Amino acid sequence: MNAGVILAVAHNQPVMKLLITNGTIIRWNAQHRVEQLEQHHVLIEDNRIRDIVAAVPTNFEPDETIDASGCAVIPGLINTHHHLYQSLTRCLKPVQNAKLFDWLLGLYEVWRRVDFEAVKLGSQISMAEMLLSGCTTTNDMFYVYPRESDVKAEAVIEGAAELGMRIHAGRGSMSLGRSKGGLPPDDVVQDEKVIVKDCERVIEKFHDAKSYAMTRVDLMPCSPFSITFDLLKETRALGKSRHVLCHTHVAETEDENKFCIEKFGKRPVDYLASADWAGPDVSWAHCVCLNSEEIKLLADTKTAVAHCPSSNMILGSGIPPVCEMLKANATVGLGVDGSSSNNGAHVLAEARQALLLQRVKNGADSFTAEDALRIATLGGARLLNRERELGNIAPGFAADIAIYDLNTVEFAGAAAQDPLGALMLCHSPRAKFVIVNGKAVVKYGQLATVYLQGLVTKMNDLVKRRFR
Ligand SMILES: [Zn+2]
């Protein structure tokens, strides 16, 4: 590649300027405390934020202006755990009331029917729902590669690019089939050599290590009960050598703890740690069933947690010790988890769920609206090792912003008291505008990048034909 030519083209391209005017800006100050600026303006150049000002400089001539009068303007929300394809099987009737292992056993039978087109469509439905809720960056762990299927990581990555969503696409995996003592049926797990080779291929083809990258590839073996120890170690070594993040499920239920003690003689956290699965480039989803030593291990190793309250509640998994984790200074991000367990993907509503669930256990003053916004923005950015470019509205940060109209029935009265409190304590409607990487992908509460109703119709047809 001739870098000189690329630079010359970039230099000649005009800078696109976007102005967000007259909003109530809710952002983080240098001490990472929430700060509210009334009637301020956000100046955006190309894909990043140039400044936040009380008066727009006369020499800033925007190509596009968004009027945010009467709106809250917050950092784009970050979703740190998902299985996007699972909207194909949300509300599947036979498992609506099942706990994790039974729920999985029922779903594997349906998930073995996935192919490229189904995964792409299901993923786009999940991402569309998230974008409309104000989420700008998502994780995805896609781990079901049935033997006869044409599915590839491209299904999710292409889907995200078409919608304009920032993604950490996880090359997920399962290698421990039922015949070897694992939970999934043998025909939905893959050979370990095939998995490692494809992880390398996907990193090579799609991982963008540069700042403000729209697509990164992370490695995401599914769980201790669907992966061999050798594959865990090998995947982690690959992640370290290629400088990509590693993410897996850990300690989601007491059944999982029991399974690991019986099969490996260790609790899941010890098992993962013994495979080198801890560190600032590692995150664990759920962590519902942790003891105090395990929380200390998280904090000491700077391993991050993706907290998924709705999923934990729907599957009856328990209440994760999030307040204890935060008290120990561990990094906690927010996740909606797959659409088959959450059944929804509204990330702002999920922040409210986090607040409610911690209060059930720890009392009314244990988890504030600010805490909820923190895990949904800063915590997620830190989990993704991107705290200098995502999760805040500040000069130099990526232009990822969610804008909510406060003049709605859901917020009436509340927004006049406290806009942040309204966002986190009231029932949230859709975002009015959502900016990802400097581009408005949601305008007036509608997706601007794809024809959503077309996707919805296609999705309902497909589910009726193949995923019931
Ligand atoms: Zn999950």
Short mmCIF file of C-alpha atoms and ligand atoms in Angstrom, two decimals:
data_model
loop_
_atom_site.label_atom_id
_atom_site.label_comp_id
_atom_site.label_asym_id
_atom_site.label_seq_id
_atom_site.Cartn_x
_atom_site.Cartn_y
_atom_site.Cartn_z
CA MET A 1 0.00 0.00 0.00
CA ASN A 2 1.28 3.47 -0.85
CA ALA A 3 0.72 5.42 2.37
CA GLY A 4 1.69 8.70 0.68
CA VAL A 5 -1.24 8.49 -1.73
CA ILE A 6 -3.71 7.75 1.09
CA LEU A 7 -2.48 10.73 3.10
CA ALA A 8 -2.78 13.02 0.10
CA VAL A 9 -6.39 11.96 -0.48
CA ALA A 10 -7.24 12.41 3.22
CA HIS A 11 -5.69 15.87 3.23
CA ASN A 12 -7.79 17.01 0.30
CA GLN A 13 -11.05 15.77 1.74
CA PRO A 14 -13.14 18.53 3.31
CA VAL A 15 -13.75 18.25 7.05
CA MET A 16 -17.42 17.48 7.73
CA LYS A 17 -18.79 19.64 10.53
CA LEU A 18 -21.79 18.73 12.65
CA LEU A 19 -23.27 21.04 15.28
CA ILE A 20 -25.56 19.96 18.12
CA THR A 21 -27.18 23.11 19.52
CA ASN A 22 -28.87 24.18 22.74
CA GLY A 23 -28.84 20.84 24.53
CA THR A 24 -28.56 19.90 28.17
CA ILE A 25 -25.19 18.18 28.01
CA ILE A 26 -24.64 15.44 30.58
CA ARG A 27 -21.03 14.29 30.63
CA TRP A 28 -18.09 13.33 32.86
CA ASN A 29 -15.66 15.87 34.33
CA ALA A 30 -11.97 15.22 34.91
CA GLN A 31 -12.74 13.54 38.25
CA HIS A 32 -15.24 11.28 36.50
CA ARG A 33 -18.20 12.89 38.27
CA VAL A 34 -21.25 13.78 36.27
CA GLU A 35 -21.49 17.35 35.00
CA GLN A 36 -24.53 19.04 33.48
CA LEU A 37 -24.19 21.97 31.09
CA GLU A 38 -27.39 23.85 30.15
CA GLN A 39 -27.85 25.41 26.71
CA HIS A 40 -24.50 24.23 25.42
CA HIS A 41 -23.39 23.20 21.95
CA VAL A 42 -21.27 20.29 20.77
CA LEU A 43 -18.92 20.96 17.85
CA ILE A 44 -18.04 17.86 15.83
CA GLU A 45 -15.46 17.56 13.08
CA ASP A 46 -15.54 14.38 11.02
CA ASN A 47 -15.71 11.49 13.50
CA ARG A 48 -14.64 13.26 16.69
CA ILE A 49 -15.73 15.94 19.14
CA ARG A 50 -13.88 19.22 18.78
CA ASP A 51 -15.39 21.16 21.68
CA ILE A 52 -18.34 21.81 23.98
CA VAL A 53 -19.14 25.52 24.15
CA ALA A 54 -21.65 28.05 25.48
CA ALA A 55 -21.38 30.12 22.26
CA VAL A 56 -20.63 28.74 18.80
CA PRO A 57 -17.50 30.37 17.31
CA THR A 58 -18.30 32.42 14.20
CA ASN A 59 -15.74 30.52 12.15
CA PHE A 60 -17.48 27.16 12.77
CA GLU A 61 -19.71 26.64 9.74
CA PRO A 62 -21.59 23.35 10.14
CA ASP A 63 -22.60 21.10 7.24
CA GLU A 64 -25.43 19.78 9.41
CA THR A 65 -27.11 21.11 12.56
CA ILE A 66 -29.15 19.16 15.08
CA ASP A 67 -31.39 21.27 17.29
CA ALA A 68 -31.22 19.71 20.75
CA SER A 69 -33.43 22.31 22.49
CA GLY A 70 -35.35 20.58 25.27
CA CYS A 71 -33.16 17.49 24.93
CA ALA A 72 -30.63 15.66 27.10
CA VAL A 73 -27.36 15.02 25.24
CA ILE A 74 -25.35 12.17 26.71
CA PRO A 75 -22.37 10.01 25.69
CA GLY A 76 -23.44 7.16 23.40
CA LEU A 77 -24.21 4.11 25.55
CA ILE A 78 -21.89 1.10 25.41
CA ASN A 79 -23.23 -2.43 25.51
CA THR A 80 -20.57 -4.85 26.76
CA HIS A 81 -22.28 -8.22 26.33
CA HIS A 82 -24.58 -9.56 23.63
CA HIS A 83 -25.37 -12.46 21.34
CA LEU A 84 -26.96 -10.45 18.57
CA TYR A 85 -28.31 -13.41 16.58
CA GLN A 86 -30.51 -14.45 19.53
CA SER A 87 -33.37 -12.17 18.49
CA LEU A 88 -34.19 -15.16 16.22
CA THR A 89 -35.30 -17.08 19.31
CA ARG A 90 -36.54 -14.46 21.72
CA CYS A 91 -39.58 -15.50 23.73
CA LEU A 92 -39.22 -19.09 22.46
CA LYS A 93 -42.15 -20.59 24.29
CA PRO A 94 -40.72 -23.93 25.55
CA VAL A 95 -37.87 -22.14 27.41
CA GLN A 96 -39.64 -18.99 28.59
CA ASN A 97 -39.60 -20.26 32.17
CA ALA A 98 -36.36 -22.26 32.15
CA LYS A 99 -33.16 -21.67 34.15
CA LEU A 100 -29.81 -21.33 32.36
CA PHE A 101 -28.78 -24.94 31.62
CA ASP A 102 -32.32 -26.07 30.66
CA TRP A 103 -32.76 -22.87 28.66
CA LEU A 104 -29.55 -23.60 26.75
CA LEU A 105 -30.45 -27.26 26.17
CA GLY A 106 -33.77 -26.20 24.63
CA LEU A 107 -32.21 -23.46 22.52
CA TYR A 108 -29.28 -25.46 21.08
CA GLU A 109 -31.93 -27.55 19.25
CA VAL A 110 -33.21 -24.44 17.46
CA TRP A 111 -29.87 -22.60 17.11
CA ARG A 112 -28.47 -25.50 15.06
CA ARG A 113 -30.68 -24.15 12.19
CA VAL A 114 -28.78 -20.83 11.90
CA ASP A 115 -27.17 -19.84 8.62
CA PHE A 116 -25.46 -16.71 7.30
CA GLU A 117 -28.62 -14.83 6.30
CA ALA A 118 -30.49 -15.64 9.52
CA VAL A 119 -27.59 -14.53 11.72
CA LYS A 120 -27.16 -11.32 9.75
CA LEU A 121 -30.87 -10.48 9.98
CA GLY A 122 -31.18 -11.41 13.66
CA SER A 123 -28.07 -9.37 14.47
CA GLN A 124 -29.37 -6.34 12.60
CA ILE A 125 -32.66 -6.48 14.51
CA SER A 126 -30.77 -6.49 17.83
CA MET A 127 -28.48 -3.68 16.73
CA ALA A 128 -31.37 -1.59 15.41
CA GLU A 129 -33.11 -1.88 18.76
CA MET A 130 -29.94 -0.84 20.57
CA LEU A 131 -29.22 2.12 18.30
CA LEU A 132 -32.75 3.42 18.77
CA SER A 133 -32.24 3.23 22.53
CA GLY A 134 -29.12 5.42 22.38
CA CYS A 135 -26.41 2.77 22.24
CA THR A 136 -23.52 3.47 19.87
CA THR A 137 -21.03 0.65 20.57
CA THR A 138 -21.81 -3.01 21.11
CA ASN A 139 -20.05 -6.22 21.93
CA ASP A 140 -21.15 -9.42 20.22
CA MET A 141 -20.26 -12.98 21.14
CA PHE A 142 -21.29 -15.21 18.27
CA TYR A 143 -20.45 -18.82 19.10
CA VAL A 144 -22.85 -21.15 17.25
CA TYR A 145 -21.22 -22.64 14.16
CA PRO A 146 -23.26 -25.80 13.34
CA ARG A 147 -21.48 -28.35 11.16
CA GLU A 148 -23.71 -28.04 8.10
CA SER A 149 -24.10 -24.23 8.24
CA ASP A 150 -22.54 -21.54 6.00
CA VAL A 151 -22.43 -19.06 8.89
CA LYS A 152 -19.31 -16.91 9.37
CA ALA A 153 -18.29 -13.94 11.51
CA GLU A 154 -18.93 -11.80 8.41
CA ALA A 155 -22.69 -12.09 8.99
CA VAL A 156 -22.48 -9.90 12.11
CA ILE A 157 -19.71 -7.60 10.92
CA GLU A 158 -21.46 -6.80 7.61
CA GLY A 159 -24.70 -6.24 9.52
CA ALA A 160 -23.06 -3.70 11.84
CA ALA A 161 -21.39 -1.85 8.97
CA GLU A 162 -24.72 -1.47 7.10
CA LEU A 163 -26.38 -0.03 10.21
CA GLY A 164 -23.43 2.21 11.12
CA MET A 165 -22.86 0.76 14.59
CA ARG A 166 -19.47 0.54 16.30
CA ILE A 167 -18.78 -3.08 17.18
CA HIS A 168 -16.43 -5.36 19.08
CA ALA A 169 -17.26 -8.47 17.11
CA GLY A 170 -16.39 -11.57 19.06
CA ARG A 171 -15.20 -14.71 17.33
CA GLY A 172 -16.96 -16.99 19.79
CA SER A 173 -16.50 -20.73 20.03
CA MET A 174 -17.68 -24.01 21.54
CA SER A 175 -15.52 -27.15 21.46
CA LEU A 176 -16.70 -29.26 24.42
CA GLY A 177 -19.62 -31.31 23.06
CA ARG A 178 -21.89 -33.57 25.05
CA SER A 179 -19.89 -36.72 24.26
CA LYS A 180 -16.89 -35.15 26.03
CA GLY A 181 -18.86 -34.01 29.08
CA GLY A 182 -19.88 -30.55 27.84
CA LEU A 183 -23.40 -29.10 27.62
CA PRO A 184 -23.93 -28.44 23.86
CA PRO A 185 -24.80 -31.19 21.36
CA ASP A 186 -21.80 -32.44 19.35
CA ASP A 187 -23.04 -31.08 16.02
CA VAL A 188 -22.97 -27.43 17.16
CA VAL A 189 -19.39 -27.52 18.47
CA GLN A 190 -16.29 -27.18 16.31
CA ASP A 191 -12.91 -28.79 16.12
CA GLU A 192 -10.30 -26.75 18.02
CA LYS A 193 -7.91 -26.42 15.10
CA VAL A 194 -10.74 -25.07 12.94
CA ILE A 195 -11.68 -22.55 15.66
CA VAL A 196 -8.15 -21.23 16.14
CA LYS A 197 -7.56 -20.95 12.39
CA ASP A 198 -10.80 -19.01 11.94
CA CYS A 199 -10.00 -16.72 14.90
CA GLU A 200 -6.75 -15.84 13.14
CA ARG A 201 -8.57 -15.29 9.84
CA VAL A 202 -11.18 -12.97 11.35
CA ILE A 203 -8.60 -10.91 13.25
CA GLU A 204 -6.49 -10.61 10.11
CA LYS A 205 -9.43 -9.58 7.95
CA PHE A 206 -11.42 -7.26 10.24
CA HIS A 207 -9.57 -6.14 13.38
CA ASP A 208 -8.81 -2.43 13.28
CA ALA A 209 -6.40 -1.49 16.07
CA LYS A 210 -6.41 2.22 15.18
CA SER A 211 -8.07 4.89 17.34
CA TYR A 212 -11.78 5.45 16.63
CA ALA A 213 -12.02 2.04 14.93
CA MET A 214 -15.57 1.06 13.98
CA THR A 215 -14.73 -2.67 13.97
CA ARG A 216 -12.56 -4.53 16.40
CA VAL A 217 -12.37 -8.28 16.77
CA ASP A 218 -12.23 -9.81 20.24
CA LEU A 219 -11.85 -13.51 21.11
CA MET A 220 -14.80 -14.99 22.99
CA PRO A 221 -14.85 -18.71 23.81
CA CYS A 222 -18.30 -19.31 25.25
CA SER A 223 -18.06 -20.73 28.79
CA PRO A 224 -16.29 -23.27 31.02
CA PHE A 225 -19.03 -25.81 30.25
CA SER A 226 -18.70 -25.59 26.45
CA ILE A 227 -14.94 -25.13 25.95
CA THR A 228 -11.95 -27.37 26.67
CA PHE A 229 -9.13 -26.13 28.89
CA ASP A 230 -6.68 -26.43 25.98
CA LEU A 231 -8.80 -24.18 23.78
CA LEU A 232 -9.18 -21.63 26.57
CA LYS A 233 -5.40 -21.45 26.95
CA GLU A 234 -4.76 -21.37 23.23
CA THR A 235 -7.35 -18.65 22.61
CA ARG A 236 -5.92 -16.52 25.40
CA ALA A 237 -2.39 -16.90 24.04
CA LEU A 238 -3.64 -15.87 20.59
CA GLY A 239 -5.43 -12.85 22.07
CA LYS A 240 -2.27 -11.74 23.84
CA SER A 241 -0.04 -12.21 20.81
CA ARG A 242 -2.45 -10.29 18.53
CA HIS A 243 -3.30 -7.64 21.16
CA VAL A 244 -7.04 -8.26 20.99
CA LEU A 245 -9.43 -8.40 23.94
CA CYS A 246 -10.69 -11.66 25.45
CA HIS A 247 -14.20 -12.11 26.82
CA THR A 248 -16.18 -15.07 28.18
CA HIS A 249 -19.06 -16.02 30.50
CA VAL A 250 -18.10 -16.63 34.13
CA ALA A 251 -20.03 -17.71 37.24
CA GLU A 252 -23.46 -17.00 35.80
CA THR A 253 -25.26 -19.50 38.05
CA GLU A 254 -24.73 -21.79 41.03
CA ASP A 255 -25.25 -24.69 38.59
CA GLU A 256 -22.16 -23.52 36.71
CA ASN A 257 -20.14 -23.33 39.93
CA LYS A 258 -21.29 -26.89 40.75
CA PHE A 259 -20.46 -28.14 37.23
CA CYS A 260 -16.92 -26.70 37.42
CA ILE A 261 -16.26 -28.05 40.93
CA GLU A 262 -17.45 -31.53 39.90
CA LYS A 263 -15.67 -31.61 36.55
CA PHE A 264 -12.50 -29.55 37.16
CA GLY A 265 -12.22 -29.49 40.96
CA LYS A 266 -12.36 -25.68 40.88
CA ARG A 267 -14.86 -22.85 40.87
CA PRO A 268 -15.19 -21.10 37.46
CA VAL A 269 -13.09 -18.09 38.51
CA ASP A 270 -10.15 -20.27 39.65
CA TYR A 271 -10.53 -22.38 36.54
CA LEU A 272 -10.42 -19.31 34.26
CA ALA A 273 -7.56 -17.72 36.18
CA SER A 274 -5.54 -20.94 35.90
CA ALA A 275 -5.90 -20.66 32.10
CA ASP A 276 -4.47 -17.10 32.26
CA TRP A 277 -7.94 -15.63 31.73
CA ALA A 278 -7.57 -12.54 33.93
CA GLY A 279 -6.10 -9.11 33.28
CA PRO A 280 -6.93 -5.64 31.94
CA ASP A 281 -7.52 -7.06 28.45
CA VAL A 282 -9.98 -9.67 29.77
CA SER A 283 -13.65 -9.25 30.66
CA TRP A 284 -16.11 -11.69 32.20
CA ALA A 285 -19.83 -11.59 31.58
CA HIS A 286 -22.28 -11.99 34.49
CA CYS A 287 -20.22 -12.87 37.60
CA VAL A 288 -23.43 -13.47 39.54
CA CYS A 289 -22.01 -16.08 41.91
CA LEU A 290 -18.73 -14.61 43.15
CA ASN A 291 -17.32 -14.70 46.66
CA SER A 292 -15.27 -11.90 48.23
CA GLU A 293 -11.89 -13.42 47.25
CA GLU A 294 -13.07 -13.62 43.66
CA ILE A 295 -14.12 -9.96 43.72
CA LYS A 296 -10.67 -9.11 45.06
CA LEU A 297 -9.08 -11.11 42.24
CA LEU A 298 -11.11 -9.11 39.71
CA ALA A 299 -9.96 -5.81 41.16
CA ASP A 300 -6.33 -6.89 41.66
CA THR A 301 -5.98 -8.19 38.10
CA LYS A 302 -8.06 -5.34 36.58
CA THR A 303 -10.33 -7.89 34.94
CA ALA A 304 -13.58 -6.21 33.92
CA VAL A 305 -17.16 -7.42 34.37
CA ALA A 306 -20.07 -7.11 31.92
CA HIS A 307 -23.15 -6.84 34.15
CA CYS A 308 -26.41 -8.04 32.54
CA PRO A 309 -29.25 -7.43 35.03
CA SER A 310 -32.33 -8.32 32.92
CA SER A 311 -30.86 -11.62 31.76
CA ASN A 312 -29.92 -12.54 35.33
CA MET A 313 -33.46 -11.76 36.44
CA ILE A 314 -35.26 -13.55 33.59
CA LEU A 315 -33.22 -16.75 34.04
CA GLY A 316 -33.49 -16.45 37.81
CA SER A 317 -29.69 -16.60 38.05
CA GLY A 318 -29.38 -14.26 41.02
CA ILE A 319 -28.21 -10.74 41.91
CA PRO A 320 -24.56 -10.06 40.99
CA PRO A 321 -22.51 -8.28 43.69
CA VAL A 322 -22.08 -5.15 41.58
CA CYS A 323 -21.94 -2.72 44.52
CA GLU A 324 -19.22 -4.85 46.10
CA MET A 325 -17.31 -4.95 42.79
CA LEU A 326 -17.47 -1.16 42.43
CA LYS A 327 -16.46 -0.70 46.07
CA ALA A 328 -13.42 -2.89 45.38
CA ASN A 329 -12.62 -0.63 42.40
CA ALA A 330 -13.28 -3.26 39.76
CA THR A 331 -14.30 -2.16 36.26
CA VAL A 332 -17.99 -2.84 35.53
CA GLY A 333 -19.68 -2.30 32.17
CA LEU A 334 -23.35 -2.79 31.31
CA GLY A 335 -24.68 -5.52 29.03
CA VAL A 336 -28.13 -6.39 27.73
CA ASP A 337 -26.96 -9.98 26.99
CA GLY A 338 -28.48 -11.97 24.14
CA SER A 339 -32.01 -11.27 23.02
CA SER A 340 -33.11 -14.81 23.94
CA SER A 341 -32.55 -14.20 27.64
CA ASN A 342 -33.18 -10.45 27.94
CA ASN A 343 -35.78 -10.48 25.13
CA GLY A 344 -35.06 -6.81 24.64
CA ALA A 345 -32.07 -4.66 23.76
CA HIS A 346 -32.93 -1.21 25.13
CA VAL A 347 -29.62 -0.18 26.67
CA LEU A 348 -30.88 2.90 28.54
CA ALA A 349 -33.66 0.79 30.07
CA GLU A 350 -31.00 -1.77 31.02
CA ALA A 351 -29.14 0.90 33.01
CA ARG A 352 -32.38 1.41 34.96
CA GLN A 353 -32.60 -2.35 35.53
CA ALA A 354 -29.06 -2.31 36.97
CA LEU A 355 -30.08 0.45 39.36
CA LEU A 356 -33.25 -1.36 40.43
CA LEU A 357 -31.59 -4.74 40.92
CA GLN A 358 -28.80 -3.41 43.13
CA ARG A 359 -31.34 -1.51 45.22
CA VAL A 360 -33.34 -4.69 45.78
CA LYS A 361 -30.32 -6.18 47.49
CA ASN A 362 -28.49 -3.19 48.94
CA GLY A 363 -31.09 -0.50 49.65
CA ALA A 364 -32.36 2.71 48.08
CA ASP A 365 -29.15 4.69 48.49
CA SER A 366 -26.80 1.99 47.16
CA PHE A 367 -26.90 2.74 43.44
CA THR A 368 -27.63 6.18 41.97
CA ALA A 369 -28.61 7.48 38.53
CA GLU A 370 -24.99 8.61 38.19
CA ASP A 371 -23.79 5.06 38.97
CA ALA A 372 -26.13 3.72 36.28
CA LEU A 373 -24.82 6.18 33.67
CA ARG A 374 -21.25 5.41 34.75
CA ILE A 375 -21.45 1.67 34.06
CA ALA A 376 -23.33 2.33 30.78
CA THR A 377 -20.63 4.69 29.46
CA LEU A 378 -17.30 5.04 31.31
CA GLY A 379 -17.30 1.49 32.65
CA GLY A 380 -17.98 0.06 29.21
CA ALA A 381 -15.28 2.20 27.62
CA ARG A 382 -12.79 1.04 30.23
CA LEU A 383 -13.81 -2.61 29.73
CA LEU A 384 -13.12 -2.18 26.01
CA ASN A 385 -9.75 -0.52 26.75
CA ARG A 386 -11.07 2.63 25.01
CA GLU A 387 -11.57 5.06 27.88
CA ARG A 388 -9.65 7.82 26.09
CA GLU A 389 -11.95 7.82 23.05
CA LEU A 390 -15.36 6.40 24.05
CA GLY A 391 -17.85 7.00 26.86
CA ASN A 392 -17.69 10.78 27.28
CA ILE A 393 -18.55 14.04 25.54
CA ALA A 394 -15.19 15.77 25.59
CA PRO A 395 -12.72 17.21 23.06
CA GLY A 396 -10.89 14.46 21.18
CA PHE A 397 -13.45 11.77 21.99
CA ALA A 398 -15.26 9.87 19.25
CA ALA A 399 -18.45 11.66 18.21
CA ASP A 400 -20.75 8.98 19.69
CA ILE A 401 -23.72 10.77 21.23
CA ALA A 402 -27.32 9.98 22.21
CA ILE A 403 -29.95 12.73 22.34
CA TYR A 404 -33.29 12.25 24.15
CA ASP A 405 -36.29 14.55 23.88
CA LEU A 406 -37.24 15.49 27.44
CA ASN A 407 -40.63 16.91 26.38
CA THR A 408 -42.36 13.54 26.31
CA VAL A 409 -45.05 12.04 28.50
CA GLU A 410 -42.53 9.56 29.93
CA PHE A 411 -40.32 12.38 31.22
CA ALA A 412 -42.96 15.04 31.90
CA GLY A 413 -42.33 16.63 35.28
CA ALA A 414 -39.27 14.49 35.95
CA ALA A 415 -37.01 16.23 33.44
CA ALA A 416 -37.88 19.57 35.03
CA GLN A 417 -36.54 18.18 38.33
CA ASP A 418 -33.42 16.38 37.09
CA PRO A 419 -32.68 15.30 33.49
CA LEU A 420 -30.25 12.51 34.47
CA GLY A 421 -32.65 11.23 37.11
CA ALA A 422 -35.41 11.24 34.46
CA LEU A 423 -33.30 9.18 32.04
CA MET A 424 -32.40 6.56 34.62
CA LEU A 425 -35.55 6.37 36.76
CA CYS A 426 -38.43 6.91 34.30
CA HIS A 427 -39.47 4.62 31.45
CA SER A 428 -37.33 5.57 28.51
CA PRO A 429 -38.66 6.06 25.02
CA ARG A 430 -36.38 5.93 21.96
CA ALA A 431 -33.55 8.37 21.51
CA LYS A 432 -34.45 11.26 19.19
CA PHE A 433 -31.03 11.40 17.54
CA VAL A 434 -28.06 9.07 17.76
CA ILE A 435 -24.66 9.98 16.37
CA VAL A 436 -22.06 7.28 15.75
CA ASN A 437 -18.58 8.23 14.61
CA GLY A 438 -19.84 11.69 13.60
CA LYS A 439 -22.83 10.44 11.56
CA ALA A 440 -26.49 10.66 12.54
CA VAL A 441 -27.75 7.05 12.33
CA VAL A 442 -31.00 7.82 14.18
CA LYS A 443 -32.97 10.92 13.19
CA TYR A 444 -36.24 11.92 14.86
CA GLY A 445 -36.48 8.48 16.48
CA GLN A 446 -36.08 6.56 13.19
CA LEU A 447 -33.13 4.63 11.82
CA ALA A 448 -31.53 6.60 9.03
CA THR A 449 -29.28 3.86 7.65
CA VAL A 450 -31.70 1.03 6.77
CA TYR A 451 -35.43 0.58 6.16
CA LEU A 452 -36.31 -0.88 9.54
CA GLN A 453 -39.88 -2.00 8.83
CA GLY A 454 -38.56 -4.11 5.95
CA LEU A 455 -36.17 -5.88 8.34
CA VAL A 456 -38.94 -6.44 10.88
CA THR A 457 -41.26 -8.03 8.30
CA LYS A 458 -38.45 -10.26 7.01
CA MET A 459 -37.55 -11.25 10.56
CA ASN A 460 -41.10 -12.28 11.51
CA ASP A 461 -41.42 -14.35 8.30
CA LEU A 462 -38.11 -16.10 8.93
CA VAL A 463 -38.85 -16.88 12.58
CA LYS A 464 -42.28 -18.31 11.69
CA ARG A 465 -40.74 -20.55 9.01
CA ARG A 466 -37.59 -21.76 10.74
CA PHE A 467 -37.05 -20.78 14.37
CA ARG A 468 -40.10 -22.01 16.27
ZN ZN B 1 -24.19 -14.19 27.28
#
